[in-house]
Coordinates of C-alpha atoms in Angstrom, one line a residue:
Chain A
X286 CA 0.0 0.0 0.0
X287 CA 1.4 3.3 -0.6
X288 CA 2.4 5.7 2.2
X289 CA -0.2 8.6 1.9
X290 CA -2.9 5.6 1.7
X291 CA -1.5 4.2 4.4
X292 CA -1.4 7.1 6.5
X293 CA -5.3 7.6 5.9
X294 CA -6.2 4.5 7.6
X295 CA -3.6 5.2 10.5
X296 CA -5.3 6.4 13.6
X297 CA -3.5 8.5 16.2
X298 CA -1.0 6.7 18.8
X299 CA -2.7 6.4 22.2
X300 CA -2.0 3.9 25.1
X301 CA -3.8 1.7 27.7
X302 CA -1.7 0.3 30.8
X303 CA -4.0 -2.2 32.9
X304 CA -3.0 -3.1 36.0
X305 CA -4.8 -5.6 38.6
X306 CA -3.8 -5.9 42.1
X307 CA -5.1 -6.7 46.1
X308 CA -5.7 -2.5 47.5
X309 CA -4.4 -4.4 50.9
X310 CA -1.4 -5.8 49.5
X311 CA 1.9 -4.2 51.6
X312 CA 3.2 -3.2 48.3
X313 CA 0.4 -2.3 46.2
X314 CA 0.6 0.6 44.1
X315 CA -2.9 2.2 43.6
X316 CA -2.2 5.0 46.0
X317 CA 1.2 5.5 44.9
X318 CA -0.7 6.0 40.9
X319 CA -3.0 8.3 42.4
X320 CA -0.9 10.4 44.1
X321 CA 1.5 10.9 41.0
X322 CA -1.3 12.2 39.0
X323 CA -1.4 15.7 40.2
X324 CA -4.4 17.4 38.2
X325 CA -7.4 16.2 38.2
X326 CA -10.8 18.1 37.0
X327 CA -13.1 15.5 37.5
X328 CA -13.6 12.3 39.8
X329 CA -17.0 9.8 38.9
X330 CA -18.0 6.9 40.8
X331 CA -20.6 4.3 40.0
X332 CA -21.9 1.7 42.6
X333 CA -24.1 -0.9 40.9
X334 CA -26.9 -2.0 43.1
X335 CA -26.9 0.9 45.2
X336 CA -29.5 3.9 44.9
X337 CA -28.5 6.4 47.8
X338 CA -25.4 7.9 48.8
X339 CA -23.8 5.7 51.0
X340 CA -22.6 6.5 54.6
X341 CA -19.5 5.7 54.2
X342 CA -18.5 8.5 51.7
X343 CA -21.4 11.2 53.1
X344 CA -18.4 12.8 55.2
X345 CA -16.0 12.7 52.2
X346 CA -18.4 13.7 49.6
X347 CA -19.5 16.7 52.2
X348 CA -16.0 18.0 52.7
X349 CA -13.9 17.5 49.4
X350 CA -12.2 20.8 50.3
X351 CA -11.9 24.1 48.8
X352 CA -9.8 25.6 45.8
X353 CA -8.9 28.8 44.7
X354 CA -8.9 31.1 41.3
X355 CA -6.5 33.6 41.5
X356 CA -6.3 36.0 38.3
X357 CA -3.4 37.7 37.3
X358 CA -0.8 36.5 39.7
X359 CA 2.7 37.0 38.3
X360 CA 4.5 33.8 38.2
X361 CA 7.3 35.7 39.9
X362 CA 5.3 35.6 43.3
X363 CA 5.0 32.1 43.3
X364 CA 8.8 32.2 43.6
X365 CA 8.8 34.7 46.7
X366 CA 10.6 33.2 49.7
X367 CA 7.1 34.0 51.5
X368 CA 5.6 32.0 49.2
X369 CA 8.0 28.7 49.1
X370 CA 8.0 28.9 52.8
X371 CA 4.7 29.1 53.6
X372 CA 2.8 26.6 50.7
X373 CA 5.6 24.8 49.3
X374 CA 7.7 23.6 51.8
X375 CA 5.1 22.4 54.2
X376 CA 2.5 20.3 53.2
X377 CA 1.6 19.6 49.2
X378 CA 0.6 23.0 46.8
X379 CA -1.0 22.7 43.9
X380 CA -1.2 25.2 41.2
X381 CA -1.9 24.9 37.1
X382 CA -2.6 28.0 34.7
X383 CA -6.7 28.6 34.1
X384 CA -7.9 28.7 30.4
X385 CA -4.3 28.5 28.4
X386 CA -4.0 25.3 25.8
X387 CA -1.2 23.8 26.5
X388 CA -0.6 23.5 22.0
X389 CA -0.6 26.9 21.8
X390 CA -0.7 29.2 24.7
X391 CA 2.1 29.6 27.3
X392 CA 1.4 27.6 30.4
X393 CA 2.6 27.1 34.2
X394 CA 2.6 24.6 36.8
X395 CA 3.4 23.8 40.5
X396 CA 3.6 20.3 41.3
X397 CA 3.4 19.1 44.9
X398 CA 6.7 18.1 44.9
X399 CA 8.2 22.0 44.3
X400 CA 8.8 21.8 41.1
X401 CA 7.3 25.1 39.2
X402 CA 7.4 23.9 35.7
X403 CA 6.5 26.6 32.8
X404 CA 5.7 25.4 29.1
X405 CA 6.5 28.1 26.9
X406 CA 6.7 28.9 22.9
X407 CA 10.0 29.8 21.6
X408 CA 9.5 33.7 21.4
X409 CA 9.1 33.5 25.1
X410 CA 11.8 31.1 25.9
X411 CA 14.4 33.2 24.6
X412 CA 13.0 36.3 25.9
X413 CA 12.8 35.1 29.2
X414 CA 16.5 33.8 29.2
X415 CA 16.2 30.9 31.6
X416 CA 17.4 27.3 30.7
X417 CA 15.3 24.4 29.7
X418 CA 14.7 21.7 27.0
X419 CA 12.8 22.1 24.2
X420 CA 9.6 19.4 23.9
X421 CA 9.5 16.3 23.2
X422 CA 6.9 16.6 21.0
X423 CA 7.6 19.4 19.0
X424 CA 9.2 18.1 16.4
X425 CA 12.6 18.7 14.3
X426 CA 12.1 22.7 14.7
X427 CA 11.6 23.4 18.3
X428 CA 8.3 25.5 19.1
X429 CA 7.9 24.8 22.2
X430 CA 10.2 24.4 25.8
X431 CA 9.8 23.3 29.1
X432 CA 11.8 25.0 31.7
X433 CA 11.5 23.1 35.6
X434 CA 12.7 25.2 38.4
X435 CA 12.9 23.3 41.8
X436 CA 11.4 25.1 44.2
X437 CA 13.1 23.5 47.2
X438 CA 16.2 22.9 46.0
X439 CA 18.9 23.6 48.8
X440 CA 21.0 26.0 46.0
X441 CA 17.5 28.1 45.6
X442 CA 18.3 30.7 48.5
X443 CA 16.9 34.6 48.5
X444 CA 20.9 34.7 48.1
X445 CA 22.2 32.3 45.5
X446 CA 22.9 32.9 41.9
X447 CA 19.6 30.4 40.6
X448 CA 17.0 32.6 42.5
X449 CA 18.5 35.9 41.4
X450 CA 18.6 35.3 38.0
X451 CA 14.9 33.4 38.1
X452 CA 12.9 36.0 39.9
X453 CA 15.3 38.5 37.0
X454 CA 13.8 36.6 34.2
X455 CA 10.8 36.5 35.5
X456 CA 10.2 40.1 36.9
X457 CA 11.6 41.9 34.5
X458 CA 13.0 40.6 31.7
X459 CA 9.4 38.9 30.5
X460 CA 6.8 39.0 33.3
X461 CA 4.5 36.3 32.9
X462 CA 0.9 37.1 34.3
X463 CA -1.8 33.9 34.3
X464 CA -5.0 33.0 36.2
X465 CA -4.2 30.2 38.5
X466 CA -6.3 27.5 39.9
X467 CA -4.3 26.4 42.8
X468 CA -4.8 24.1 46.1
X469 CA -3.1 23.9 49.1
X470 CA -3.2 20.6 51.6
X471 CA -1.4 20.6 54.5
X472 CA -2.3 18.1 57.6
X473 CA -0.3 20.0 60.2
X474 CA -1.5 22.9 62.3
X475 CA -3.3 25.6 60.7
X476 CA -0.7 27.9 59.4
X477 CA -1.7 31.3 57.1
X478 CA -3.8 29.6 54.3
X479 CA -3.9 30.9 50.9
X480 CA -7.1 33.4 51.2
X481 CA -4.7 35.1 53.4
X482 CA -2.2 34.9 51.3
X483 CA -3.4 36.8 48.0
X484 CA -5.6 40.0 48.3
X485 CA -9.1 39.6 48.4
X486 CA -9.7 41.5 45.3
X487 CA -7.7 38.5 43.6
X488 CA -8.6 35.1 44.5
X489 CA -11.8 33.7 45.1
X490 CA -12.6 30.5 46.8
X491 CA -14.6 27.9 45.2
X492 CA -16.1 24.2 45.8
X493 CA -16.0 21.0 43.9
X494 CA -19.4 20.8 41.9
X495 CA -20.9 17.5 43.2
X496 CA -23.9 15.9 41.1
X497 CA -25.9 13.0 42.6
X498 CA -28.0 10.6 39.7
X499 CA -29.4 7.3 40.1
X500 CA -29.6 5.2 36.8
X501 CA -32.5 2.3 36.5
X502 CA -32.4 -0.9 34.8
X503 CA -28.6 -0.5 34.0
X504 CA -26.8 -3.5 32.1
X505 CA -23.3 -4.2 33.1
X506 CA -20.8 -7.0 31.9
X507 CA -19.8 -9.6 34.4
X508 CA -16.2 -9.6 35.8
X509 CA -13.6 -11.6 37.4
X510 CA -11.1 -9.9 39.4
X511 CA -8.5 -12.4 38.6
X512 CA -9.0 -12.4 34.3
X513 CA -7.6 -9.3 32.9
X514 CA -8.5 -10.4 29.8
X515 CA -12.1 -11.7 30.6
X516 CA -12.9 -15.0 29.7
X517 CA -14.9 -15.8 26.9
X518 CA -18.4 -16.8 28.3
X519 CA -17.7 -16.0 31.5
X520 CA -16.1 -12.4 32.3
X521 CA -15.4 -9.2 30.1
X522 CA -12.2 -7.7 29.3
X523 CA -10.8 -4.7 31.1
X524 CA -11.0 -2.8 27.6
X525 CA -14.6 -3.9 27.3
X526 CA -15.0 -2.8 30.3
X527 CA -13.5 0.7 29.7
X528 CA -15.7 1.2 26.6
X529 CA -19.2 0.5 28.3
X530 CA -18.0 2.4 31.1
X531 CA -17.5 5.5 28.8
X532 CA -20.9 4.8 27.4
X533 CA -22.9 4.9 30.5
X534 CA -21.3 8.1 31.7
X535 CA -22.4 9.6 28.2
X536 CA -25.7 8.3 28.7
X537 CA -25.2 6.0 25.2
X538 CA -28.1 3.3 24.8
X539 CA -26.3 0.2 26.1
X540 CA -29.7 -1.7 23.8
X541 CA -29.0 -1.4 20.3
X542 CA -30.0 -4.8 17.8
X543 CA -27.0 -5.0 15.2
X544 CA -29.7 -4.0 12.6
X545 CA -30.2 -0.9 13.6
X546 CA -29.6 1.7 11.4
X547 CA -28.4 4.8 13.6
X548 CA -25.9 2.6 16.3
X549 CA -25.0 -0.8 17.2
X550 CA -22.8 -0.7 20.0
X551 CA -24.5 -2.9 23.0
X552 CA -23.2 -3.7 26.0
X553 CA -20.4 -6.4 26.4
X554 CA -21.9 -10.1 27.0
X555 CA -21.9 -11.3 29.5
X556 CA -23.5 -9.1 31.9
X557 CA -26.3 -8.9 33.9
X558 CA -29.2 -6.1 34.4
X559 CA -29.2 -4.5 38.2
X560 CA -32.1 -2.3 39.2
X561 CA -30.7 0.6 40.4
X562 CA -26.8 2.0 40.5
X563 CA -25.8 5.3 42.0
X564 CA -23.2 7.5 39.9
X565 CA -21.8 10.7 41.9
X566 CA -19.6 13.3 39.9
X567 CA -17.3 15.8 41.2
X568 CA -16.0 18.5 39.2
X569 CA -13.4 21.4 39.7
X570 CA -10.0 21.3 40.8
X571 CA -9.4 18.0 42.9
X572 CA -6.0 17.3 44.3
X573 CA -4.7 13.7 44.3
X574 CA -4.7 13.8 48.3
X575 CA -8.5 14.2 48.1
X576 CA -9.3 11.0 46.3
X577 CA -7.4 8.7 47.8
X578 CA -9.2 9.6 51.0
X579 CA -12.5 8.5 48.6
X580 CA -11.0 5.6 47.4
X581 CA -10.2 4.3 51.0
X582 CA -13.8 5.1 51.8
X583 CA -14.9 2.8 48.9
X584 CA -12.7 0.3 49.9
X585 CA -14.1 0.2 53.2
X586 CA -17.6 0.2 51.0
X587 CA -17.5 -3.6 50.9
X588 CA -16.6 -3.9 54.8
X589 CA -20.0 -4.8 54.7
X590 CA -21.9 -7.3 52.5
X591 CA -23.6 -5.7 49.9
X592 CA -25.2 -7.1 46.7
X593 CA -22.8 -5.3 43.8
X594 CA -19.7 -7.2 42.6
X595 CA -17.8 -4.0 41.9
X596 CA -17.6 -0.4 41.8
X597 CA -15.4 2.4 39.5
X598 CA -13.8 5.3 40.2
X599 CA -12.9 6.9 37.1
X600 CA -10.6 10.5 37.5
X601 CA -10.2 12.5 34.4
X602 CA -7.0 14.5 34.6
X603 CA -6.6 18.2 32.8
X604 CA -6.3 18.2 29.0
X605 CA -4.2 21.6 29.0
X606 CA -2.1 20.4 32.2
X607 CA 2.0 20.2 31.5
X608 CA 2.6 17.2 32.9
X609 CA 1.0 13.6 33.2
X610 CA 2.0 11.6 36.0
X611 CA 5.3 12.7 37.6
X612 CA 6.5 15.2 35.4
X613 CA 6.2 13.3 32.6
X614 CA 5.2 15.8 30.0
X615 CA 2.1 16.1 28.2
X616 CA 0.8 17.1 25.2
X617 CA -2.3 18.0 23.5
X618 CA -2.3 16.7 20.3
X619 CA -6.0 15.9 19.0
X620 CA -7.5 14.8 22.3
X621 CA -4.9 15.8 25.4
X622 CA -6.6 13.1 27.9
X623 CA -5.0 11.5 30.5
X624 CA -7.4 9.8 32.7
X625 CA -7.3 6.8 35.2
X626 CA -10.2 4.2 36.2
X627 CA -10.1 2.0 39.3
X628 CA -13.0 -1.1 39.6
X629 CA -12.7 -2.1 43.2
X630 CA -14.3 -5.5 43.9
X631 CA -15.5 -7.0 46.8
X632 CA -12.6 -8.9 47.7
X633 CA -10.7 -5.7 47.6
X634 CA -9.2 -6.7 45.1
X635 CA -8.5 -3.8 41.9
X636 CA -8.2 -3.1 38.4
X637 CA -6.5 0.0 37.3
X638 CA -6.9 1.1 33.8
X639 CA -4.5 4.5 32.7
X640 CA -5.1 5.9 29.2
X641 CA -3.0 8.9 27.7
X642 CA -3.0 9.9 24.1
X643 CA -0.6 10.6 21.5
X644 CA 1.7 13.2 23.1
X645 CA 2.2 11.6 26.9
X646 CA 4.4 9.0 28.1
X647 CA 3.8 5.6 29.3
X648 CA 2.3 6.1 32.5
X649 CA 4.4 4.4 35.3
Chain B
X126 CA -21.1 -25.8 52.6
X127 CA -19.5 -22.2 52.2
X128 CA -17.6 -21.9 49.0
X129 CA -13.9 -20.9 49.2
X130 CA -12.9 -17.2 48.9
X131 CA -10.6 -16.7 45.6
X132 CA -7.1 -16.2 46.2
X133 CA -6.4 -12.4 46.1
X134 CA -5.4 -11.1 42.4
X135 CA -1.6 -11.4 41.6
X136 CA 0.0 -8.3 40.7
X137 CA -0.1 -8.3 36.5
X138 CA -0.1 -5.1 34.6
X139 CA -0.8 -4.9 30.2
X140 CA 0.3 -2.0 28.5
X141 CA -2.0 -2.1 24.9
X142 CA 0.0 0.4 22.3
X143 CA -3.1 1.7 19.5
X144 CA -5.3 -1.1 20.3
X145 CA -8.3 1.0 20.0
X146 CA -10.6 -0.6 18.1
X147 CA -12.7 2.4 17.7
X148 CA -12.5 6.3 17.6
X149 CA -15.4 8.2 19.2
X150 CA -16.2 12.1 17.9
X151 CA -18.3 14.5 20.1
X152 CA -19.6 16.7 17.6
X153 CA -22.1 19.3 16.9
X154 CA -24.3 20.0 13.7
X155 CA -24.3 24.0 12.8
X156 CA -26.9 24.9 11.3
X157 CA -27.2 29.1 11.6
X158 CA -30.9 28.8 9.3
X159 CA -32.9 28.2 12.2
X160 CA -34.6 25.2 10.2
X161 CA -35.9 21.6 11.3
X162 CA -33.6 20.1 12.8
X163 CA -32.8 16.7 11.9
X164 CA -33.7 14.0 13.8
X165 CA -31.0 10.8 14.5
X166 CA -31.9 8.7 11.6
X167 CA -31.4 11.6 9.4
X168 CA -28.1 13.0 11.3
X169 CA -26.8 9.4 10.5
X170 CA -27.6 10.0 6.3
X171 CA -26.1 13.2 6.6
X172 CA -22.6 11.6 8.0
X173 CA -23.1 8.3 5.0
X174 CA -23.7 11.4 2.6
X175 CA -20.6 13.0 3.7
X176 CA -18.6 9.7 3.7
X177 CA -20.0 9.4 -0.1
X178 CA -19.6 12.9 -1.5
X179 CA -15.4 12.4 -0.4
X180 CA -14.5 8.5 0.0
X181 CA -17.0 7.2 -2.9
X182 CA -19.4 4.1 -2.2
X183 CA -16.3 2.1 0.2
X184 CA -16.1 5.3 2.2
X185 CA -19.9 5.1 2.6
X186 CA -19.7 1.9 4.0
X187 CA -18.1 2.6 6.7
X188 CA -19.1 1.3 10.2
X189 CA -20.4 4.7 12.1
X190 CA -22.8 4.7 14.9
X191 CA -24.1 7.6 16.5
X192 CA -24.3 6.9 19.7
X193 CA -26.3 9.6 21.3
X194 CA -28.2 12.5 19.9
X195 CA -29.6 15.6 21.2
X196 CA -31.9 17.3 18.6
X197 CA -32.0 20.7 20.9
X198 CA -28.3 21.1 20.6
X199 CA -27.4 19.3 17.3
X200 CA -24.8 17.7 19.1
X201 CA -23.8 13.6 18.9
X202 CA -21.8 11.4 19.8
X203 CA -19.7 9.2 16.7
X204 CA -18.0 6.1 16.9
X205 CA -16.0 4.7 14.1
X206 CA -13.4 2.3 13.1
X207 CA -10.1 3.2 14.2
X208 CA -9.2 2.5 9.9
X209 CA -11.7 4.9 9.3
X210 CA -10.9 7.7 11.6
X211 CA -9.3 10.1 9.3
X212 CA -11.8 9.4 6.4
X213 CA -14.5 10.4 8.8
X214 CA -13.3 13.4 9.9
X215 CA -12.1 14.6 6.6
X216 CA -15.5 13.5 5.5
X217 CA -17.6 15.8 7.7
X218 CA -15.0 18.6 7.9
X219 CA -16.0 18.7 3.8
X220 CA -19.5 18.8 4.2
X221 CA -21.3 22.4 3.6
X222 CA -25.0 21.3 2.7
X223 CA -27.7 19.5 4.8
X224 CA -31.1 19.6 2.5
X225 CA -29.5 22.6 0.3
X226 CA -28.6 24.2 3.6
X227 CA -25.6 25.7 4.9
X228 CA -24.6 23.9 7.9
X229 CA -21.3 22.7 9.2
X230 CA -20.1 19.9 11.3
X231 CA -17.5 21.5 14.5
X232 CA -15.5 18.3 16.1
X233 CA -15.8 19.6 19.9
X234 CA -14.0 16.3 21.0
X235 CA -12.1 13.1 19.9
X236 CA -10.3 10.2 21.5
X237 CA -9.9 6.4 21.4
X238 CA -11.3 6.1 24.8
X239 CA -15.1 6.7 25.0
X240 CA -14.5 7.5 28.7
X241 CA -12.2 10.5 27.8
X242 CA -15.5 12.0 25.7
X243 CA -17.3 11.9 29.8
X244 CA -14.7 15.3 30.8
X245 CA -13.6 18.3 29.1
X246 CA -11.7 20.4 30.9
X247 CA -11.6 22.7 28.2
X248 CA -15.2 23.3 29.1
X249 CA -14.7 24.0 33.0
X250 CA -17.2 26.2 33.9
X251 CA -16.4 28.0 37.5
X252 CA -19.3 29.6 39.1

């Protein structure tokens, strides 16, 4: 076949890591995954056989914590020694750029770990004058570079050489001004929090959007903890899975005859038809720390018998973010996702499904 | 007699590289006339009409479902072929007449994961 024909029928890269596991398991990593993935805009869960909001996840659902819009902060503030001392060095600070796209707009982040990491085009790299690497996806010609400062290094003192010529760049040689959605969680005794922080006129606190639904007469495919691959006849597949779970949170008719005209798609056989299942979604800014407080809570769901098999927790991460898991870097591309889905069965035993698209990295 | 408990899972971990069989599209239908809208049998001619106008009868052919419709906002849900994903989209990108109407097709989403089509960050609304 000839190379432009060829390319027609190629669709873009993308990748699927499965991973199964026991959630009590001394070295299981499902909260290590969680915690690596450090922006997240939007967390689902769906309990077959359940219609109400169950008690164990009324106090986390009631308290997912507060985050913050702050517009037009300077990235130079976030490297003040005020700032690193307060929100950076104790406890875990979150902080990604509001409304850029990471493909063509210039974009900054603050990962948990004190990295500040800023994905910039090229005019603004060499305007700004501080060193990075250009992307890994940009190709032969450089357009675009990633420059990672570490916040808490031990050489990044009000009085060393680095800080200077950082708060330089960025104060006067090209200030960089952004809206910031940022999140602060610290465990230790209350110390000034970040409404303090900024002035009032500035940043604005806001809560998770939480929606509650209850779907009837839902089909969903049969599973065995222990067969990745389902087993014909017996369980579905993890991908199946994945695919009918995308189709009930878009509200797709699982009951289509392969005659049909407008859609086929059905759900994956087997499976069996519950009653009632509960689906909760959570949108806005929600830091890794928050859900694995609700996926302990769901865990501890099955502490008591109860009639489903499973349950999902499905965390969608931020399309225009800079970074994946870790500081892998990501990229937009023609879809930017980079989203993670636990099933948590009975026997506490998990399956952990990451997908990332064309311009992201394996996830770990 | 109480039936054994399965042995906790073993750790096992599958990394699938463009195994997708299927591409999903979140579109929406513009049509600025103010018309009838179509309904879903007729959004799904409109899409084989495209496919045939650009990629002949074999492009028609092509396995798409539309998988959910809202008339009020003209705006579905497509799944295709992973093969096919580029003809599709080139397909409906082409297409400037519904009924001897202007209209337009805008791709507001696409992935290989159906799941991915649930969130849109890019459409975070903060009160």
């Amino acid at each position: 076949m000839s190379a432009p024909l060829r390319r027609v029928q190629q669709a873009p890269r993308h990748l699927l890591v499965s991973e199964k596991g026991h959630a009590r398991h001394p070295r299981s990593r499902h909260a290590a995954h969680v915690r690596d993935h450090a922006y997240n805009c939007r967390v689902s869960v769906l309990i077959p056989e359940c219609g109400i909001l169950p008690e164990v996840l009324k106090s986390t659902v009631a308290d997912f914590g507060v985050y913050y819009l702050v517009k037009n902060l300077s990235v130079h503030e976030l490297v003040a020694r005020e700032f690193i001392d307060s929100f950076v060095k104790k406890g875990s600070c979150y902080a990604l750029t509001y409304n850029t796209k990471i493909d063509q707009d210039n974009t900054a982040a603050l990962l948990p770990t004190g990295k500040l990491i800023l994905s910039v085009d090229k005019d603004t790299y060499e305007e700004l004058g501080l060193q990075g690497r250009p992307s890994r996806y940009s190709g032969k010609k450089a357009m675009r570079y990633i420059i990672t400062i570490d916040l808490t290094d031990s050489d990044f003192h009000p009085d060393g050489k680095k800080h200077k010529r950082v708060l330089w760049a960025l104060k006067e040689k090209k200030p960089l001004e952004f809206d910031f959605l940022m999140a602060w969680y610290n465990t230790g005794a209350e110390g000034s929090t970040l409404m303090s922080y900024f002035p009032k006129n500035q940043i604005r606190a806001l809560k998770p959007k939480i929606t509650f639904s209850t779907l009837r007469d839902l089909q969903c495919p049969a599973l065995q903890s222990n067969e990745l691959e389902g087993k014909p006849e017996e369980s579905c597949s993890t991908e199946e899975l994945f695919e009918w779970l995308g189709a009930v949170l878009n509200q797709v008719n699982l009951d289509n005859k392969s005659s049909s005209f407008i859609s086929t798609y059905c759900c994956p056989q087997p499976n069996t038809t519950v009653d009632q299942a509960f689906l909760c979604t959570i949108t806005g800014f929600i830091i890794p720390d928050k859900i694995i407080q609700l996926l302990e809570q769901l865990c501890s769901y099955f502490s008591e018998p109860k009639l489903a098999h499973w349950l999902t927790l499905t965390v969608h991460g931020f399309a225009d973010s800079p970074v994946s898991w870790r500081e892998n870097e990501h990229g937009f591309h023609k879809g930017g996702e980079n989203l993670y889905n636990f099933v948590v069965f009975r026997n506490l035993d998990y399956w952990l499904q990451m997908a990332v698209g064309t311009h992201d990295d394996c996830p770990p | 007699m109480a039936r054994a408990e399965p042995p906790p899972a073993t750790f096992e971990r599958r990394v699938l590289r463009s195994a997708a069989g299927h591409h999903y599209l979140r579109v929406r239908l513009e049509l600025p006339d103010g018309g009838a809208r179509p309904n879903a049998a007729q959004l799904k001619q409109l899409v084989v009409a495209a496919l045939k106008e650009l990629h002949g009868e074999v492009g028609a052919a092509l396995p798409v479902d539309v998988l959910t419709y809202e008339e009020k906002t003209l705006s579905a849900i497509l799944r295709v072929v992973s093969s096919g994903f580029v003809k599709l989209w080139s397909a409906l990108t082409l297409l400037g007449f519904y009924q001897n109407r202007r209209c337009a097709f805008r791709v507001l989403q696409t992935s290989p994961f159906l799941l991915a089509l649930s969130g849109n960050s890019r459409e975070l609304v903060l009160d």
